[in-house]
mmCIF file of C-alpha atoms in Angstrom:
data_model
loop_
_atom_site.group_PDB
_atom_site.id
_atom_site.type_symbol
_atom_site.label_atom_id
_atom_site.label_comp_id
_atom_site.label_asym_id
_atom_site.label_seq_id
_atom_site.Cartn_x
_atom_site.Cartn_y
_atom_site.Cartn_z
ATOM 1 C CA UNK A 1 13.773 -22.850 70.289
ATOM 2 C CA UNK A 2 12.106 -25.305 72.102
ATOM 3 C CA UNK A 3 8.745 -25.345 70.088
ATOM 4 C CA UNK A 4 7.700 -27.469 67.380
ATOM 5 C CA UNK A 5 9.461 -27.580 63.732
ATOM 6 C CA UNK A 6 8.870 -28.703 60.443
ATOM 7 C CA UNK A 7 10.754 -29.487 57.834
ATOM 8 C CA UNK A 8 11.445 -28.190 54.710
ATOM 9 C CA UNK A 9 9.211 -25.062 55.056
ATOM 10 C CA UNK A 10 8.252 -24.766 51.696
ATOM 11 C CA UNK A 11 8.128 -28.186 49.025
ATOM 12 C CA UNK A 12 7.719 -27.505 45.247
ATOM 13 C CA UNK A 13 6.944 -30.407 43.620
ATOM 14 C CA UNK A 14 6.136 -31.842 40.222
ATOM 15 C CA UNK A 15 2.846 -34.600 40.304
ATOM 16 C CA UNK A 16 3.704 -37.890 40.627
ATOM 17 C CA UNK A 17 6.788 -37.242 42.774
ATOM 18 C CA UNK A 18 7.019 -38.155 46.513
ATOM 19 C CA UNK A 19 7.736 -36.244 49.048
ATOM 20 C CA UNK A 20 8.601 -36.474 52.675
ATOM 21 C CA UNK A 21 7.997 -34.077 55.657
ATOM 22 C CA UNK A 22 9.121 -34.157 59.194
ATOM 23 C CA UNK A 23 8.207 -33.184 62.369
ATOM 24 C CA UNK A 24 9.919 -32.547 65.643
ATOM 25 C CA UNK A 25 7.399 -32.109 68.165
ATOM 26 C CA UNK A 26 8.331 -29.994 72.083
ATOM 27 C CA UNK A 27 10.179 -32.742 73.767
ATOM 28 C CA UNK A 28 7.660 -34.037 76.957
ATOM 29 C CA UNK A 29 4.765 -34.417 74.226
ATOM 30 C CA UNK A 30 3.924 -37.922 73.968
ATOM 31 C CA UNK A 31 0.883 -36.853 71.757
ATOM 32 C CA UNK A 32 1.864 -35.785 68.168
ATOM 33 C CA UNK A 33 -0.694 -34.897 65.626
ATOM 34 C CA UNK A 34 -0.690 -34.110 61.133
ATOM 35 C CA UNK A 35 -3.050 -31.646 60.054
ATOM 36 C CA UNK A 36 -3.728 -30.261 56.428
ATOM 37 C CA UNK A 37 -5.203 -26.886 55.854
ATOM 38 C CA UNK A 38 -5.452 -25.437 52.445
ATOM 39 C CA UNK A 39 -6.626 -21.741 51.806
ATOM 40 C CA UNK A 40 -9.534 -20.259 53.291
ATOM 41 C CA UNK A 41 -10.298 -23.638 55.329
ATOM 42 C CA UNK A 42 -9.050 -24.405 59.050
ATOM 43 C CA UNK A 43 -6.792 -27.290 59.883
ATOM 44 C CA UNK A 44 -8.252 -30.684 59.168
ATOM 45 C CA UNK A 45 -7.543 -33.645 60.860
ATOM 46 C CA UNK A 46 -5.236 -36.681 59.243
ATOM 47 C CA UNK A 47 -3.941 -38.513 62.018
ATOM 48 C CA UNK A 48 -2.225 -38.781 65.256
ATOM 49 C CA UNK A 49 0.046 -40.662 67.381
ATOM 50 C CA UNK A 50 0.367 -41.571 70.851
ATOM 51 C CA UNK A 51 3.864 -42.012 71.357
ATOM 52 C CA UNK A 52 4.591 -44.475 68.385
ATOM 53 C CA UNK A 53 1.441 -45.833 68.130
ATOM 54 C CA UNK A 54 -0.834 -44.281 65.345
ATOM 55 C CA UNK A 55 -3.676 -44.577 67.018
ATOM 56 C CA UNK A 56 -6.375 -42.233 64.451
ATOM 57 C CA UNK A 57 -6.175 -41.768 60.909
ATOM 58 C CA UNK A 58 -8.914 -39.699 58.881
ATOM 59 C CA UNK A 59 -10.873 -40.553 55.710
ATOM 60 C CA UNK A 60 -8.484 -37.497 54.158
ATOM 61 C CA UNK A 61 -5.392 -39.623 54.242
ATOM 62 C CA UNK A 62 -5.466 -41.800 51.419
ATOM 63 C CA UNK A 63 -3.403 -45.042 50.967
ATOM 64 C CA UNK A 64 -1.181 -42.447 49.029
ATOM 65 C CA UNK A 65 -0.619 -41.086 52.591
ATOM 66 C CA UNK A 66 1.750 -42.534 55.345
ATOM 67 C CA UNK A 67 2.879 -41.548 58.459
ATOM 68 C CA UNK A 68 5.435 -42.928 61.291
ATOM 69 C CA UNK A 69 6.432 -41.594 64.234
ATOM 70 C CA UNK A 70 9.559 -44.458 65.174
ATOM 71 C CA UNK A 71 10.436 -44.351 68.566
ATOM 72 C CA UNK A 72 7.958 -41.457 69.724
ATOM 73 C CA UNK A 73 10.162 -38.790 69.012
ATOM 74 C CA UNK A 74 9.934 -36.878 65.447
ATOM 75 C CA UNK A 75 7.440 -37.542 63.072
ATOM 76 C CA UNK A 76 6.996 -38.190 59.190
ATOM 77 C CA UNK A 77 4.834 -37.642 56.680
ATOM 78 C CA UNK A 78 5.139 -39.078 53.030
ATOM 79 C CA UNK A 79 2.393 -38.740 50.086
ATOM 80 C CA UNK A 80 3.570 -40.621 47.622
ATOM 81 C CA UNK A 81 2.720 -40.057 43.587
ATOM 82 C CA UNK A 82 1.514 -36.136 44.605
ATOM 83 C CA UNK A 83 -1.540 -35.053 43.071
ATOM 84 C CA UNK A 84 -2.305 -31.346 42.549
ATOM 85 C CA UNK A 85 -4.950 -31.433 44.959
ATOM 86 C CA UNK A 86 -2.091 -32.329 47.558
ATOM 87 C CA UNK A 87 -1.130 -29.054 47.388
ATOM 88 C CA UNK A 88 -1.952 -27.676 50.641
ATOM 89 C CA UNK A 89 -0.110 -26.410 54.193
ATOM 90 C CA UNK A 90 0.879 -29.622 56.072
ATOM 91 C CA UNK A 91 0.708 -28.321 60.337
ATOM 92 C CA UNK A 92 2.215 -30.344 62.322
ATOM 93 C CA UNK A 93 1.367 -30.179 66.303
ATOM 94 C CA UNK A 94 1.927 -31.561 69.639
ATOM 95 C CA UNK A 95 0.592 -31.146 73.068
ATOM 96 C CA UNK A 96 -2.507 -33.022 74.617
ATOM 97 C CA UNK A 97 -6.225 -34.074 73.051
ATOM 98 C CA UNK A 98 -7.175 -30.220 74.080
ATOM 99 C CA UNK A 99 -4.279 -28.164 74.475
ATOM 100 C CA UNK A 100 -1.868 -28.307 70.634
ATOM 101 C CA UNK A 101 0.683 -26.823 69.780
ATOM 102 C CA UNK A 102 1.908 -26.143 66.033
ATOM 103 C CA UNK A 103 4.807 -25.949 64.069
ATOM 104 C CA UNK A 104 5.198 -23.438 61.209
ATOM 105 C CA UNK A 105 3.714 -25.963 58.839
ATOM 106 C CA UNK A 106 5.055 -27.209 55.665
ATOM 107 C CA UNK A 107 3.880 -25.702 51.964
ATOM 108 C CA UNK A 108 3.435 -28.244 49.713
ATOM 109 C CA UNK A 109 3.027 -26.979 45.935
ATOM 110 C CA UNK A 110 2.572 -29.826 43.462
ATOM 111 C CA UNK A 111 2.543 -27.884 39.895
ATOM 112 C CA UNK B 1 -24.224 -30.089 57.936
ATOM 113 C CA UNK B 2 -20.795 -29.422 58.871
ATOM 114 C CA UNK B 3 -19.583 -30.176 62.578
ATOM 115 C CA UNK B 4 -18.342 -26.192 63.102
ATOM 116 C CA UNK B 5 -19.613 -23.245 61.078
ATOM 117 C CA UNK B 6 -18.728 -19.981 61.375
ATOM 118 C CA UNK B 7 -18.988 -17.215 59.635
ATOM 119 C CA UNK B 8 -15.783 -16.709 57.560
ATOM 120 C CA UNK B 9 -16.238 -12.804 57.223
ATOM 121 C CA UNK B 10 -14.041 -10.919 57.317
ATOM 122 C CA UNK B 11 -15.264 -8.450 59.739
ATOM 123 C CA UNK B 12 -14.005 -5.123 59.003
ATOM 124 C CA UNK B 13 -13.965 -2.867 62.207
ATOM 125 C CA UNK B 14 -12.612 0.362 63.592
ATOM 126 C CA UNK B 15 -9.735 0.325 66.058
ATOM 127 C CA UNK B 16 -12.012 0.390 69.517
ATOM 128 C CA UNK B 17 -14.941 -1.242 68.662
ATOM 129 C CA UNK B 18 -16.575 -4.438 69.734
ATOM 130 C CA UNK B 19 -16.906 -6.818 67.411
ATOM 131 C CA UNK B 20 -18.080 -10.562 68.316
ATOM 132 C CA UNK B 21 -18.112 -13.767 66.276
ATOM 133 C CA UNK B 22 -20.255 -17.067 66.273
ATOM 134 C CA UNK B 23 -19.663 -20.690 66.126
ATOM 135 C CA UNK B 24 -22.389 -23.646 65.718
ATOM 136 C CA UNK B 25 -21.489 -27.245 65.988
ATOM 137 C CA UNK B 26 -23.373 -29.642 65.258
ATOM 138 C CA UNK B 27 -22.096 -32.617 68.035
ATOM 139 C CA UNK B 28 -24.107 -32.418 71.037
ATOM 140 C CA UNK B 29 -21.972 -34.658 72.698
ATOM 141 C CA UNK B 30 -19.175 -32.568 72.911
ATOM 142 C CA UNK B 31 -17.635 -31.508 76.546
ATOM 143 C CA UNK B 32 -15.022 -28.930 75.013
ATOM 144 C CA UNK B 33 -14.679 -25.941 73.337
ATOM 145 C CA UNK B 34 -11.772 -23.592 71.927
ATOM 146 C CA UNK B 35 -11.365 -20.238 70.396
ATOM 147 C CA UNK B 36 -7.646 -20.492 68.459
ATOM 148 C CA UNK B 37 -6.210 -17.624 67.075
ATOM 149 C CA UNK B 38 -4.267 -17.558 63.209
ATOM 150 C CA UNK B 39 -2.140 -14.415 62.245
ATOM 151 C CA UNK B 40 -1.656 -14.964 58.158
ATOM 152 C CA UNK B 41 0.497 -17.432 56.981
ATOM 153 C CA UNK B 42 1.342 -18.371 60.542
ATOM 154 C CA UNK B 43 0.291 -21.802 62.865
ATOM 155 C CA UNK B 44 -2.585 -21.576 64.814
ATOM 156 C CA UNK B 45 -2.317 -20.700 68.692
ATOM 157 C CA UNK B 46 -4.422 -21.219 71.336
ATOM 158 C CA UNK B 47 -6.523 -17.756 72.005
ATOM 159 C CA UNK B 48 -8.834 -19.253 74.725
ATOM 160 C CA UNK B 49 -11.198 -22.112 76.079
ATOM 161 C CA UNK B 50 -14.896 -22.046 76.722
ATOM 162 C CA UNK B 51 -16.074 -23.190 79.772
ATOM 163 C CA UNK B 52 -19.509 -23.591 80.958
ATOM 164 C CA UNK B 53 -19.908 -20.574 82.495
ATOM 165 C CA UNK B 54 -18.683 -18.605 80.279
ATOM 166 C CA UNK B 55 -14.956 -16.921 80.690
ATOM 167 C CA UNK B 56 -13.722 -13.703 80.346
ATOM 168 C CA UNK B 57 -9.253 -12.849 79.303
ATOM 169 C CA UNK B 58 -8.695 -9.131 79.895
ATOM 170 C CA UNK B 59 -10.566 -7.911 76.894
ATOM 171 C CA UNK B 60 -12.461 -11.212 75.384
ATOM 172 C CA UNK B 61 -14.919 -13.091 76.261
ATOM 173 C CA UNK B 62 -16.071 -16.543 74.975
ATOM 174 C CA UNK B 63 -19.281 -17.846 76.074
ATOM 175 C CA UNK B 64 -21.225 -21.185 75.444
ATOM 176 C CA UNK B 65 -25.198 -21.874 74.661
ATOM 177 C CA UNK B 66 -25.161 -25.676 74.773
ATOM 178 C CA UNK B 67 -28.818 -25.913 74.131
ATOM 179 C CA UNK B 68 -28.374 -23.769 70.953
ATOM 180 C CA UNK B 69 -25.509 -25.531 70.148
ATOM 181 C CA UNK B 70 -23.129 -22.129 69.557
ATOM 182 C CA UNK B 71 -20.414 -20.599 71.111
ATOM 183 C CA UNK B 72 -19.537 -16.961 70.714
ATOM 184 C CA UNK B 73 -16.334 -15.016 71.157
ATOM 185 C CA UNK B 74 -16.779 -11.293 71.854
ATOM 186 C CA UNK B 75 -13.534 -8.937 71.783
ATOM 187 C CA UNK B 76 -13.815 -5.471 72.983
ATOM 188 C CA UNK B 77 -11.476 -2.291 72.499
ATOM 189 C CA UNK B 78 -10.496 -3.866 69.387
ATOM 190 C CA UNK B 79 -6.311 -3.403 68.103
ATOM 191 C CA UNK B 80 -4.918 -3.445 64.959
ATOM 192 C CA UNK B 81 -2.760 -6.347 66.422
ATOM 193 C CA UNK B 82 -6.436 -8.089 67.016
ATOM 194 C CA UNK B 83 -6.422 -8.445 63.632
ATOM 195 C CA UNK B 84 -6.367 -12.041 62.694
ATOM 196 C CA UNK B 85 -8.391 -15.424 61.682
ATOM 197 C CA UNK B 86 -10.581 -16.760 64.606
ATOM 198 C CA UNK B 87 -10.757 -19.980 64.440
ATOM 199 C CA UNK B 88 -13.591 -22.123 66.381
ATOM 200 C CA UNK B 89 -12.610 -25.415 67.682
ATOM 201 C CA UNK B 90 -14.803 -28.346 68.980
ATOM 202 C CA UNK B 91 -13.169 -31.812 69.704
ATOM 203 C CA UNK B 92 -15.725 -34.757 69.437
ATOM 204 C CA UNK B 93 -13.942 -36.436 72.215
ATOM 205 C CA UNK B 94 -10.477 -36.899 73.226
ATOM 206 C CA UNK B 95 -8.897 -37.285 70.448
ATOM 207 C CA UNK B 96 -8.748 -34.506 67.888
ATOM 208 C CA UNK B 97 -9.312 -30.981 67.213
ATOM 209 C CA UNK B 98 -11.995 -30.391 64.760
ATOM 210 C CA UNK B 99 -11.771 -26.611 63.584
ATOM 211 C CA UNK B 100 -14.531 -24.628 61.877
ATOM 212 C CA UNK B 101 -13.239 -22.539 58.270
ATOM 213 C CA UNK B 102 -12.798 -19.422 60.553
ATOM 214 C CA UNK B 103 -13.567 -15.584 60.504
ATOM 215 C CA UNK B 104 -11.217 -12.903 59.592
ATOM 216 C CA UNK B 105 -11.280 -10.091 61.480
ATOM 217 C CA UNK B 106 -9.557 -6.998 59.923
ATOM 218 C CA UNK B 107 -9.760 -3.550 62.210
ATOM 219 C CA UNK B 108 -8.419 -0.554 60.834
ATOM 220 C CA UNK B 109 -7.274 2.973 62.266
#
């Protein structure tokens, strides 16, 4: 499969934990972006990368929020101490400024 | 005001009808304009862009009124597969998607 993945698929978590996603984005992409969508909203917009460089980061992601993308390949995502209002679907995508491509996404669940 | 509003629906139609959705947004500046399409609990795919002119994909249609500020997306012949989230996309620049909440379109037999 030569798309984008994420991984896990599914995090359960309890508040206050951290947790870590990743992102493999289709290969020739040099453009990598993190969205968050919870239900009934569409993706919003947390940040994206330009090869390694982070080059945008939305108001959304808190300092709780970090992402890296080392050597413009994959891509990770960590909230640390996870609030219930964290719980949300965490897209990944790839792809140019126009043209994206997602990944399956990751459920996050903090109970 | 929110920079894409739509009209989250859902649309409940009858397998052959035409059913058509619209999108305001509120940056004037922007050049761009996408319809993406969301099947439940999947990622969001590209369904079409909006040019200018308007542009027509076998049986949709997207069209643009920059003065108004909207952009529609009209779907004829509807399928059950057709069924689905519509989601309205309008970048501020070159950056980012910014998506709209999206309409659900449900059409039944």
């Amino acid at each position: 499969d030569t798309g984008v993945s994420q991984d896990p698929r599914h995090k359960i978590t309890k508040r206050g934990q951290n947790v870590t996603f990743r992102c493999d984005p289709i290969s020739e992409h040099n453009r990598l972006y993190w969205y968050r969508q919870t239900l009934g909203q569409g993706p919003e917009f947390l940040t994206y990368f330009q090869n390694e460089a982070q080059l945008e980061k939305s108001r959304l992601l808190s300092d709780r929020f970090s992402a890296e993308r080392p050597k413009g390949s994959f891509s990770t995502l960590e909230i640390q101490r996870t609030e219930q209002g964290d719980s949300a679907m965490y897209l990944c995508a790839s792809g140019t400024a126009y043209e994206q491509y997602f990944g399956p996404g990751t459920r996050l669940t903090v109970t | 005001r929110k920079e894409v509003e739509q009209d989250p629906g859902p649309f409940n139609v009858p397998e052959g009808a035409t059913v058509a959705f619209n999108c305001t947004y509120s940056n004037s500046a922007s050049q761009s304009f996408f319809w993406y399409r969301q099947d439940c609990r999947k990622e969001p795919k590209l369904l079409m862009s909006v040019y200018s002119s308007g542009n027509e994909d076998g049986r949709f249609t997207a069209q643009l009124n920059r003065a108004s500020q909207y952009i529609s997306l009209l779907i004829r012949d509807s399928k059950l597969s057709d069924s689905a989230t519509y989601l309205c996309v309008v970048p501020p620049g070159f950056q980012k998607l910014v998506f709209g909440t999206g309409t659900r379109l449900l059409v039944s037999p």
